[in-house]
Amino acid sequence: MLNFSELYPCSNQARMAQLLDGMWKFRFDPEEKGLQEGWQHKLPDPISMPVPASFSDFFTTKEERDFCGDFWYETEVFVPREWEKQELEIRFGSITHRASVFCNGSLTATHEGGFLPVVARVTDHVKFGEVNTFVVKANNELNEESLPCGATMVLSDGRKLAKPYFDFFNYSGIQRSVWLVSKPGESIEDFSVDYELNGEDAVVHYQIMTNGDHEVSFELFDENKQQVAKSTGAKGSVTVSKAHLWNVGKAYLYQAVMRIWDGETLIDEYSSKIGIRTVKIAGKEIQINGKAVYLKGFGKHEDFEVIGRGFNWGVLKRDFECMKWIGANCFRTSHYPYAEEWYQFADEEGFLIIDEVPAVGMMRSTRNFADAGTGKFTRFFETPTVPTLLKNHLQAVEEMIVRDKNHPSVIAWSLFNEPETTSEESKDYFTAVFDAARALDPQSRPMTGAFEKNSQPELCKCYQLCDFICLNRYYGWYIKGGPEIVDAREAFLIEMNKWKDKNLNIPFVFTEFGTDTMAAEHKLPSIMWSQEYQNEYLDMNFEIFDQFEFVQGELVWNFADFQTTEGIMRVNGNKKGIFNRVRQPKSAAFVLKKRWESLD
Ligand SMILES: O=C(O)[C@H]1O[C@@H](Oc2ccc([N+](=O)[O-])cc2)[C@H](O)[C@@H](O)[C@@H]1O
């Protein structure tokens, strides 16, 4: 059980939420002297720092861009007297990768993990009717107990440097919105909904978690703001007759309004959009509302020029427009849960999401993209750090499912990306992860994870945990690229036939396949890194996908070019985008558009 409410902030007659985004104060703390020197009260000689954003790409020196260690943020907020009788919380969409939150110098929360909300109750430390100081001490070091996994090295000049075991830049900071939330002492802490379709009607099972025992009401309003259902009690079911279902590409959202009452007096109110739909794996099909859907789309990243992994509504809008234009219906939040606004907008747009925890890098390689598929085996799940890693993994799974469980767009949970899966120890580890996850989702969504090439049908000990299987495969890129693509096709077919022979009778989704492609490079005949090769590679992959009826989806790697650590395998980042980093199409975008529109 989480000891804080993860509900997204909202304002109404019982609650107020004030956005604290803007220019904050900031300081690096390479010597880790901040606490001793009392920085939690006030940062000495701070510089300015936009929130939300990653700090890295604003700077013009490597020392700042690549900074690894402790860093601090500060802001001042006036808290009105009118909030005196309320509970106050400061809520960060995330702080990467770990943080302590101080209010007027007092420690109010600590949090491990950089991609899920950090909520600090500050009621007892705030001065009402005055300006208050909020300070965050953050740290972005990587180790083998953290999600994502990595290492931290020390350079000869004493600086720390992040060594990710994963293929994205270690962007850090306060990368999502910050809210000051005032809510009643007796309040709605969480809610969940689950659906059953019954002919034209829908039964909505709901549960409202409060921290008191006053009467609770639950109401549903349609898009015309007409009330369509009402019930009392913290747990119950309502029937919506002639329900408008939430569907792929055709979203319909009801407004759920929940209230706590003391007789006629309102104590608390919380409202949220919900979408009535069912998700089910039925044999080889992924079904939404009982109808098969073929997943078309991308693995993405939160990544953009200048702001790094910082949330930005403009980038979100452009990404959805590009995804709609190309005929996509789905994306995976590779390799971490995204800002909540992504899910809210997917709810509005009728997009499907495979929601992933930051369990990436679990094969101890600073070049996992190079070592994956080569048979390298590092006994990752056989070290003394595993118990703490598992604890952090379970915490991230819980926080993700609690946060995202009511989004109609979320159709599955991905509990890992490309770990080692061939040892007994990996099987024990992931059995614990899946068991815990299955107890958490009121909608019992399918659970999965993304398997790299070493997870072959005859060797993998973890695919059995999944309700459908996600494969990351690079036949024709990392394996037999360029002129060898004919052999890549043969090798791919051999693997696919082994999966087929298992007769698993469950869906398979390709969660990664792709080629690095320079947006400016053309070559006839094609050559690796040219636009023409990306198109040929995609065509070869599609020809194979179409031969196996259990293939029920294709999420290309990646939606857009993105920043990674420097190295001989990356040219200023990963160039597997179908769009470049500023979201303009490579020629492969037109190949996908044609195919995906014709698949409808
Ligand atoms: O390299 C990439 O572009 C992407 O590859 C994925 O990892 C693989 C690398 C090599 C092989 N292989 O050789 O088969 C399989 C998988 C990662 O999930 C992703 O984060 C990364 O960006």
XYZ file of C-alpha atoms and ligand atoms in Angstrom:
622
model
C 0.000 0.000 0.000
C 1.288 3.411 -0.957
C 1.365 5.910 1.898
C 0.345 8.814 -0.353
C -2.402 9.514 -2.867
C -1.330 9.389 -6.509
C -4.514 11.028 -7.813
C -3.806 13.637 -10.485
C -4.494 17.126 -9.056
C -7.834 18.789 -9.766
C -9.639 21.917 -8.603
C -13.259 22.092 -7.447
C -15.328 23.348 -4.519
C -13.392 21.092 -2.110
C -9.864 21.150 -3.559
C -7.421 23.538 -5.165
C -4.427 22.702 -7.314
C -1.877 25.332 -8.197
C 0.716 24.690 -10.901
C 4.234 25.589 -9.760
C 5.923 25.269 -13.177
C 8.241 28.058 -14.248
C 11.769 29.252 -13.529
C 13.129 27.663 -10.338
C 16.498 28.105 -8.621
C 19.130 25.405 -9.071
C 22.572 24.262 -7.924
C 24.859 21.365 -8.647
C 26.348 19.783 -5.533
C 29.313 17.702 -6.764
C 30.900 17.693 -3.306
C 27.667 16.588 -1.638
C 27.957 19.333 0.931
C 24.446 20.783 0.546
C 22.813 19.141 3.558
C 25.698 19.999 5.870
C 25.658 23.591 4.702
C 21.911 23.895 5.132
C 20.869 24.198 1.489
C 17.544 22.625 2.425
C 16.627 26.035 3.880
C 17.831 28.126 0.946
C 20.224 27.545 -1.946
C 23.323 29.749 -1.788
C 24.216 31.496 -5.093
C 21.705 29.577 -7.195
C 21.375 29.680 -10.966
C 18.005 29.570 -12.739
C 16.428 26.360 -14.056
C 13.189 25.818 -15.984
C 10.675 23.324 -14.560
C 9.622 20.985 -16.078
C 12.756 20.103 -18.038
C 15.919 18.037 -17.971
C 18.804 20.252 -16.953
C 21.360 18.849 -19.400
C 20.812 20.488 -22.762
C 20.509 24.084 -21.562
C 24.214 24.170 -20.775
C 27.242 24.862 -22.921
C 29.801 22.857 -20.896
C 30.149 19.085 -20.599
C 30.611 19.358 -16.824
C 27.057 20.633 -16.581
C 25.423 18.648 -19.376
C 26.825 15.327 -18.212
C 26.577 16.114 -14.499
C 26.096 13.059 -12.323
C 25.532 13.296 -8.588
C 23.479 15.525 -6.282
C 21.692 18.632 -7.558
C 19.196 20.951 -5.922
C 16.100 22.923 -6.877
C 14.278 25.660 -4.983
C 11.124 27.698 -5.402
C 9.108 30.098 -3.263
C 5.333 29.937 -3.068
C 2.793 32.103 -1.296
C 0.258 29.933 0.531
C -3.057 31.704 1.199
C -4.659 31.842 4.657
C -7.853 30.351 3.207
C -6.073 27.000 2.948
C -5.406 26.845 6.681
C -8.022 24.196 7.379
C -6.890 22.037 4.466
C -4.231 19.387 3.974
C -1.427 20.613 1.747
C 0.735 18.531 -0.566
C 3.455 19.347 -3.035
C 3.289 16.908 -5.914
C 6.008 16.354 -8.508
C 5.087 14.331 -11.621
C 8.555 12.832 -11.168
C 12.055 13.664 -9.957
C 14.838 11.734 -11.690
C 16.081 9.433 -10.224
C 15.651 10.009 -6.478
C 14.842 12.927 -4.236
C 14.277 14.449 -0.832
C 11.697 17.222 -0.572
C 12.023 19.985 2.038
C 9.416 22.526 3.081
C 10.835 25.557 4.916
C 13.886 23.446 5.750
C 12.062 20.349 7.050
C 12.314 17.008 5.284
C 8.817 16.045 4.106
C 9.372 13.151 1.677
C 11.981 10.955 0.068
C 11.425 8.931 -3.075
C 13.370 6.391 -5.121
C 12.709 6.098 -8.850
C 12.675 8.829 -11.444
C 9.505 8.286 -13.475
C 6.588 8.271 -11.061
C 5.051 10.925 -8.803
C 6.680 12.221 -5.645
C 4.112 13.496 -3.165
C 5.042 15.267 0.072
C 2.511 16.177 2.770
C 3.585 19.607 3.948
C 0.604 20.717 6.092
C 2.609 20.792 9.330
C 5.505 22.741 7.850
C 3.764 25.408 5.806
C 3.255 28.997 7.006
C -0.200 30.129 5.914
C -0.572 33.655 4.612
C 3.183 33.772 3.939
C 5.801 32.918 1.345
C 7.140 29.375 1.762
C 10.328 27.804 0.482
C 10.321 24.400 -1.178
C 13.690 22.754 -1.801
C 14.432 19.491 -3.583
C 17.655 17.557 -3.231
C 17.898 15.200 -6.195
C 20.388 12.622 -7.413
C 20.787 10.984 -10.824
C 23.389 8.287 -10.201
C 22.803 4.827 -11.643
C 23.532 1.517 -9.986
C 22.380 -2.077 -10.131
C 19.686 -1.533 -7.533
C 18.097 1.371 -9.389
C 15.523 1.286 -12.173
C 16.767 1.825 -14.831
C 20.010 -0.073 -14.172
C 23.476 1.245 -14.767
C 26.746 2.169 -13.115
C 28.427 5.358 -11.987
C 32.114 5.792 -12.741
C 34.548 8.388 -11.458
C 36.732 10.257 -13.945
C 40.377 11.102 -13.181
C 39.370 14.686 -12.376
C 37.012 13.399 -9.687
C 33.764 13.915 -11.572
C 31.101 11.234 -11.560
C 29.796 9.988 -14.886
C 26.625 7.965 -15.487
C 27.161 4.702 -17.363
C 23.678 3.578 -18.375
C 23.063 -0.074 -19.194
C 20.421 1.282 -21.555
C 20.231 3.187 -24.812
C 18.892 6.610 -23.832
C 20.579 9.650 -22.352
C 20.426 9.799 -18.568
C 18.309 12.973 -18.644
C 17.519 14.151 -15.131
C 15.878 16.844 -13.091
C 12.312 17.851 -12.347
C 11.066 16.726 -15.726
C 7.328 16.895 -15.098
C 4.861 19.421 -13.706
C 4.762 20.374 -10.036
C 1.538 21.162 -8.186
C 0.652 22.527 -4.801
C -2.503 20.704 -3.771
C -4.897 21.702 -1.028
C -7.533 19.155 -0.089
C -9.720 18.364 2.917
C -8.379 16.323 5.842
C -10.955 13.660 5.101
C -10.433 13.036 1.424
C -10.690 10.737 -1.547
C -7.308 9.042 -1.819
C -7.874 6.770 -4.779
C -10.569 5.173 -6.890
C -10.856 2.390 -9.412
C -13.314 1.325 -12.067
C -13.862 -1.903 -13.933
C -16.363 -2.738 -16.653
C -18.662 -5.489 -17.823
C -20.509 -5.215 -21.094
C -24.019 -6.538 -21.137
C -25.659 -6.208 -24.559
C -26.117 -2.472 -25.111
C -25.570 -1.717 -21.443
C -22.427 -1.470 -19.381
C -21.977 -2.270 -15.730
C -19.420 -0.014 -14.064
C -17.953 -1.478 -10.890
C -16.336 1.219 -8.825
C -14.424 1.532 -5.614
C -13.554 4.754 -3.807
C -10.821 4.776 -1.192
C -11.104 7.489 1.459
C -9.319 8.056 4.750
C -12.553 8.511 6.734
C -15.915 6.855 7.093
C -18.432 9.436 5.933
C -20.920 8.619 3.170
C -19.533 8.465 -0.389
C -21.374 9.081 -3.668
C -20.466 8.143 -7.233
C -21.982 9.756 -10.332
C -21.368 9.430 -14.039
C -21.984 12.171 -16.610
C -21.925 11.737 -20.373
C -20.217 14.079 -22.835
C -23.314 16.324 -22.827
C -22.928 16.620 -19.061
C -26.115 14.604 -18.509
C -26.092 12.370 -15.455
C -26.339 8.733 -16.549
C -25.737 6.896 -13.275
C -25.600 7.525 -9.557
C -24.846 5.416 -6.543
C -23.825 5.738 -2.909
C -21.335 3.702 -0.957
C -17.570 3.367 -1.262
C -17.950 0.286 -3.386
C -20.682 -0.565 -5.818
C -21.893 -1.053 -9.354
C -23.952 1.148 -11.643
C -25.504 0.311 -14.979
C -25.160 2.686 -17.909
C -27.859 1.838 -20.412
C -26.994 2.186 -24.092
C -23.433 2.914 -23.042
C -21.098 4.757 -25.399
C -18.009 2.603 -25.469
C -14.475 3.933 -25.586
C -12.950 2.534 -28.737
C -9.703 2.575 -30.683
C -9.652 5.862 -32.621
C -13.153 6.630 -31.336
C -12.850 7.699 -27.762
C -15.870 8.388 -25.608
C -15.257 9.650 -22.111
C -17.639 9.859 -19.184
C -16.957 12.095 -16.233
C -16.893 10.252 -12.897
C -17.680 12.529 -9.938
C -17.000 11.207 -6.478
C -17.951 12.987 -3.265
C -17.705 12.528 0.479
C -20.730 13.827 2.428
C -21.438 14.752 6.015
C -25.222 14.715 5.716
C -25.941 17.555 3.275
C -22.474 19.069 3.662
C -19.834 18.297 1.070
C -16.489 17.182 2.538
C -14.489 16.266 -0.572
C -14.940 15.968 -4.300
C -12.794 14.367 -6.984
C -13.624 13.955 -10.635
C -11.938 12.160 -13.469
C -12.680 11.112 -17.017
C -13.153 7.407 -17.572
C -13.755 5.330 -20.679
C -15.948 2.247 -20.731
C -14.210 -0.573 -22.564
C -12.951 -4.078 -21.962
C -9.534 -5.531 -22.736
C -9.043 -9.241 -23.139
C -6.616 -11.732 -24.589
C -8.747 -14.360 -26.352
C -6.652 -17.045 -27.996
C -4.395 -15.313 -30.492
C -6.371 -12.074 -30.373
C -6.035 -8.860 -28.404
C -9.625 -7.769 -27.978
C -11.053 -4.364 -27.131
C -14.780 -4.573 -26.409
C -14.716 -8.142 -27.702
C -13.264 -7.192 -31.086
C -9.762 -8.036 -32.282
C -7.384 -5.134 -32.697
C -4.031 -5.230 -34.483
C -1.539 -2.907 -32.759
C 0.158 -0.424 -35.093
C 2.549 2.164 -33.789
C 5.773 2.819 -32.002
C 8.076 2.483 -29.120
C 8.618 6.080 -28.057
C 10.726 8.145 -25.715
C 10.094 11.331 -23.826
C 12.827 13.188 -25.698
C 13.174 16.480 -27.514
C 15.717 19.162 -28.391
C 16.714 21.539 -25.568
C 14.189 20.275 -22.997
C 15.449 16.681 -22.951
C 12.886 14.528 -21.197
C 10.947 17.545 -19.913
C 7.203 17.400 -20.413
C 5.882 19.776 -23.048
C 2.293 19.989 -24.337
C 3.496 21.169 -27.751
C 5.676 18.121 -28.325
C 2.842 15.889 -27.116
C 0.425 17.514 -29.564
C 2.801 17.169 -32.503
C 3.509 13.524 -31.667
C -0.174 12.643 -31.615
C -0.761 14.484 -34.906
C 2.112 12.534 -36.500
C 0.839 9.253 -35.083
C -2.688 9.894 -36.357
C -1.413 10.958 -39.776
C 0.587 7.763 -40.161
C -2.312 5.507 -39.149
C -0.954 4.332 -35.791
C -3.224 3.243 -32.945
C -0.770 2.319 -30.186
C 2.509 3.123 -28.469
C 4.635 1.580 -25.754
C 5.941 3.937 -23.073
C 9.445 2.550 -23.550
C 11.295 2.421 -21.188
C 9.518 4.072 -18.238
C 6.072 5.394 -17.331
C 5.561 8.742 -19.091
C 4.119 11.996 -17.760
C 0.436 11.513 -16.892
C -0.649 13.996 -19.553
C 0.351 11.433 -22.230
C -2.227 8.988 -20.909
C -4.903 11.669 -20.533
C -4.445 12.676 -24.155
C -4.367 9.065 -25.366
C -7.678 8.629 -23.526
C -9.060 11.588 -25.502
C -7.672 10.409 -28.837
C -8.520 6.718 -28.576
C -4.888 5.531 -28.552
C -3.767 2.292 -26.946
C -0.821 2.248 -24.549
C 1.446 -0.531 -23.357
C 2.633 0.977 -20.082
C 6.197 0.050 -19.136
C 8.101 0.207 -15.817
C 11.713 1.469 -15.912
C 13.068 -2.097 -15.710
C 15.681 -1.720 -18.419
C 19.390 -2.529 -18.445
C 19.051 -5.819 -16.601
C 21.933 -7.462 -18.423
C 24.891 -5.429 -17.172
C 26.134 -3.957 -20.381
C 26.963 -0.347 -21.044
C 26.110 -1.104 -24.631
C 23.033 -3.264 -24.313
C 22.140 -2.508 -27.900
C 25.437 -4.103 -28.948
C 25.476 -7.010 -26.535
C 21.838 -7.922 -26.927
C 21.415 -10.843 -29.248
C 25.063 -11.870 -29.116
C 24.574 -14.476 -26.444
C 26.414 -12.430 -23.811
C 25.277 -13.613 -20.396
C 26.173 -11.716 -17.221
C 24.294 -13.610 -14.487
C 22.496 -10.385 -13.737
C 20.035 -11.947 -11.326
C 22.669 -13.731 -9.261
C 24.236 -10.819 -7.376
C 23.824 -9.353 -3.865
C 22.061 -6.274 -5.281
C 19.080 -8.308 -6.500
C 16.920 -8.107 -3.330
C 17.023 -4.286 -3.314
C 16.541 -4.176 -7.089
C 13.468 -6.374 -6.728
C 12.110 -4.174 -3.942
C 12.511 -1.094 -6.152
C 11.020 -2.940 -9.127
C 7.946 -3.956 -7.115
C 7.574 -0.402 -5.835
C 7.698 1.001 -9.383
C 5.153 -1.572 -10.569
C 2.813 -0.659 -7.733
C 3.186 3.078 -8.245
C 2.644 2.708 -12.000
C -0.448 0.545 -11.732
C -1.968 2.667 -8.976
C -1.288 5.819 -11.025
C -2.472 4.570 -14.420
C -5.110 1.931 -13.701
C -8.137 4.041 -14.635
C -6.943 5.116 -18.090
C -8.929 3.425 -20.859
C -5.907 3.914 -23.136
C -3.767 1.589 -21.015
C -4.370 -1.934 -22.320
C -1.363 -3.791 -20.926
C 1.497 -3.563 -18.451
C 5.041 -4.185 -19.628
C 7.099 -5.232 -16.626
C 10.549 -5.267 -18.235
C 12.584 -4.470 -21.322
C 15.268 -6.873 -22.516
C 16.541 -8.450 -19.312
C 18.352 -11.758 -19.110
C 15.639 -14.409 -19.091
C 17.424 -17.711 -19.511
C 18.526 -18.449 -15.927
C 16.533 -20.030 -13.095
C 17.282 -16.877 -11.094
C 15.690 -14.641 -13.738
C 12.633 -16.863 -13.670
C 12.337 -16.555 -9.867
C 12.863 -12.813 -10.066
C 10.206 -12.187 -12.692
C 7.768 -14.641 -11.154
C 7.842 -12.411 -8.068
C 7.325 -9.297 -10.217
C 4.388 -10.756 -12.163
C 2.731 -12.230 -9.059
C 2.824 -8.857 -7.335
C 1.607 -7.006 -10.419
C -1.337 -9.333 -10.968
C -2.695 -8.542 -7.519
C -2.756 -4.794 -8.240
C -4.873 -4.130 -11.329
C -8.643 -4.030 -10.736
C -9.112 -4.398 -14.510
C -6.826 -7.467 -14.678
C -5.146 -6.169 -17.821
C -2.745 -8.424 -19.671
C 0.836 -8.453 -18.409
C 3.875 -8.722 -20.629
C 7.484 -7.679 -21.092
C 9.768 -7.033 -24.067
C 12.199 -9.858 -24.882
C 15.493 -9.398 -26.702
C 16.984 -11.888 -29.062
C 18.784 -14.022 -26.469
C 15.310 -14.898 -25.157
C 14.862 -17.628 -27.734
C 11.903 -20.008 -27.631
C 14.028 -22.956 -26.494
C 16.033 -20.996 -23.875
C 13.787 -18.354 -22.361
C 12.381 -19.151 -18.921
C 10.180 -16.065 -18.586
C 7.870 -15.834 -21.610
C 5.582 -18.276 -19.784
C 4.697 -15.473 -17.358
C 3.217 -13.295 -20.101
C -0.369 -13.064 -21.326
C 0.992 -12.050 -24.698
C 4.594 -12.012 -25.838
C 6.492 -8.921 -26.945
C 9.565 -9.419 -29.103
C 12.321 -6.898 -29.842
C 13.992 -8.184 -33.000
C 16.613 -6.662 -35.277
C 17.140 -9.266 -38.010
C 18.588 -7.215 -40.846
C 20.174 -4.645 -38.551
C 22.180 -5.936 -35.569
C 21.914 -9.409 -37.016
C 22.927 -9.872 -40.664
C 22.494 -6.337 -41.927
C 22.932 -4.816 -45.361
C 23.802 -7.341 -48.089
C 23.070 -10.192 -45.650
C 19.437 -9.223 -45.317
C 18.439 -12.333 -47.288
C 20.046 -14.443 -44.568
C 18.505 -12.251 -41.884
C 15.110 -13.122 -43.331
C 15.947 -16.853 -43.177
C 17.162 -16.603 -39.556
C 14.057 -14.643 -38.595
C 11.816 -17.290 -40.188
C 13.620 -20.063 -38.316
C 12.971 -18.325 -34.987
C 9.351 -17.569 -35.852
C 8.695 -21.169 -36.800
C 10.064 -22.288 -33.419
C 7.572 -19.994 -31.696
C 4.843 -21.306 -33.971
C 5.719 -24.909 -33.111
C 5.138 -24.132 -29.442
C 1.439 -23.675 -30.195
C 1.105 -21.158 -27.387
C -2.205 -19.872 -28.722
C -1.508 -16.333 -27.456
C -0.778 -13.107 -29.356
C 2.716 -11.894 -30.188
C 3.505 -8.211 -30.641
C 6.737 -6.854 -32.098
C 7.658 -4.096 -29.662
C 10.909 -3.252 -31.447
C 12.276 -3.615 -34.968
C 14.075 -0.916 -36.891
C 17.247 0.489 -38.412
C 19.348 3.559 -37.747
C 18.767 5.919 -40.650
C 20.231 9.320 -41.365
C 17.436 11.600 -42.497
C 19.743 13.137 -45.128
C 21.221 9.914 -46.531
C 19.959 8.389 -49.798
C 21.584 5.545 -51.705
C 20.633 3.495 -54.749
C 21.010 0.598 -54.360
C 20.490 0.888 -50.648
C 23.119 0.760 -47.950
C 22.727 0.530 -44.174
C 21.905 3.952 -42.630
C 20.238 5.158 -45.856
C 16.535 5.898 -46.073
C 16.168 3.247 -48.770
C 17.545 0.563 -46.444
C 15.085 1.466 -43.681
C 12.248 0.960 -46.181
C 13.615 -2.391 -47.412
C 14.119 -3.613 -43.867
C 10.565 -2.693 -42.930
C 9.160 -4.446 -45.993
C 11.111 -7.611 -45.151
C 9.813 -7.525 -41.564
C 6.218 -6.985 -42.677
C 6.420 -9.876 -45.109
C 7.371 -12.115 -42.174
C 4.844 -10.701 -39.702
C 2.071 -11.329 -42.224
C 2.955 -15.026 -42.457
C 2.140 -15.724 -38.802
C -1.422 -15.273 -37.656
C -0.349 -15.007 -34.005
C 1.472 -11.742 -34.770
C -1.032 -9.199 -33.548
C 0.911 -5.995 -33.570
C 3.946 -4.067 -34.764
C 5.452 -1.192 -32.809
C 8.410 0.173 -34.766
C 11.563 1.286 -32.989
C 11.395 4.293 -32.708
C 8.832 6.993 -33.278
C 11.578 9.624 -33.469
C 15.366 9.948 -33.283
C 16.444 10.408 -29.684
C 19.453 11.292 -27.550
C 21.690 8.574 -26.124
C 25.059 8.315 -24.436
C 27.954 9.027 -26.804
C 29.732 6.111 -28.425
C 30.893 4.454 -31.611
C 27.436 2.977 -32.234
C 25.519 6.248 -32.015
C 25.780 9.348 -34.180
C 24.610 12.104 -31.824
C 21.908 9.759 -30.638
C 19.848 6.826 -31.867
C 18.647 7.412 -35.423
C 16.016 4.689 -35.663
C 13.263 7.287 -35.757
C 10.570 7.143 -38.400
C 10.532 10.870 -37.726
C 13.658 12.871 -37.006
C 14.128 14.469 -33.610
C 12.143 17.565 -34.560
C 9.301 15.365 -35.821
C 9.660 15.585 -39.588
C 9.166 12.347 -41.545
C 11.880 10.169 -43.028
C 10.796 8.380 -46.185
C 9.898 5.267 -44.126
C 7.015 7.272 -42.652
C 5.246 7.028 -46.009
C 5.867 3.273 -46.199
C 4.246 2.851 -42.792
C 1.363 5.181 -43.600
C 0.520 3.167 -46.695
C 0.672 -0.161 -44.890
C -1.165 0.908 -41.753
C -3.958 2.618 -43.652
C -4.399 -0.510 -45.768
C -4.517 -2.771 -42.685
C -7.753 -1.105 -41.550
O 19.422 -0.558 -30.254
C 18.352 0.000 -30.301
O 18.086 0.886 -31.108
C 17.298 -0.419 -29.288
O 17.530 -1.779 -29.029
C 16.965 -2.428 -27.968
O 17.923 -3.364 -27.648
C 18.378 -4.329 -28.564
C 19.586 -4.198 -29.169
C 20.087 -5.205 -29.991
C 19.365 -6.348 -30.248
N 19.875 -7.368 -31.059
O 21.080 -7.331 -31.397
O 19.156 -8.303 -31.427
C 18.130 -6.473 -29.659
C 17.664 -5.484 -28.841
C 16.606 -1.586 -26.741
O 15.456 -2.085 -26.098
C 16.350 -0.123 -27.074
O 16.313 0.652 -25.903
C 17.408 0.384 -28.015
O 17.303 1.763 -28.276
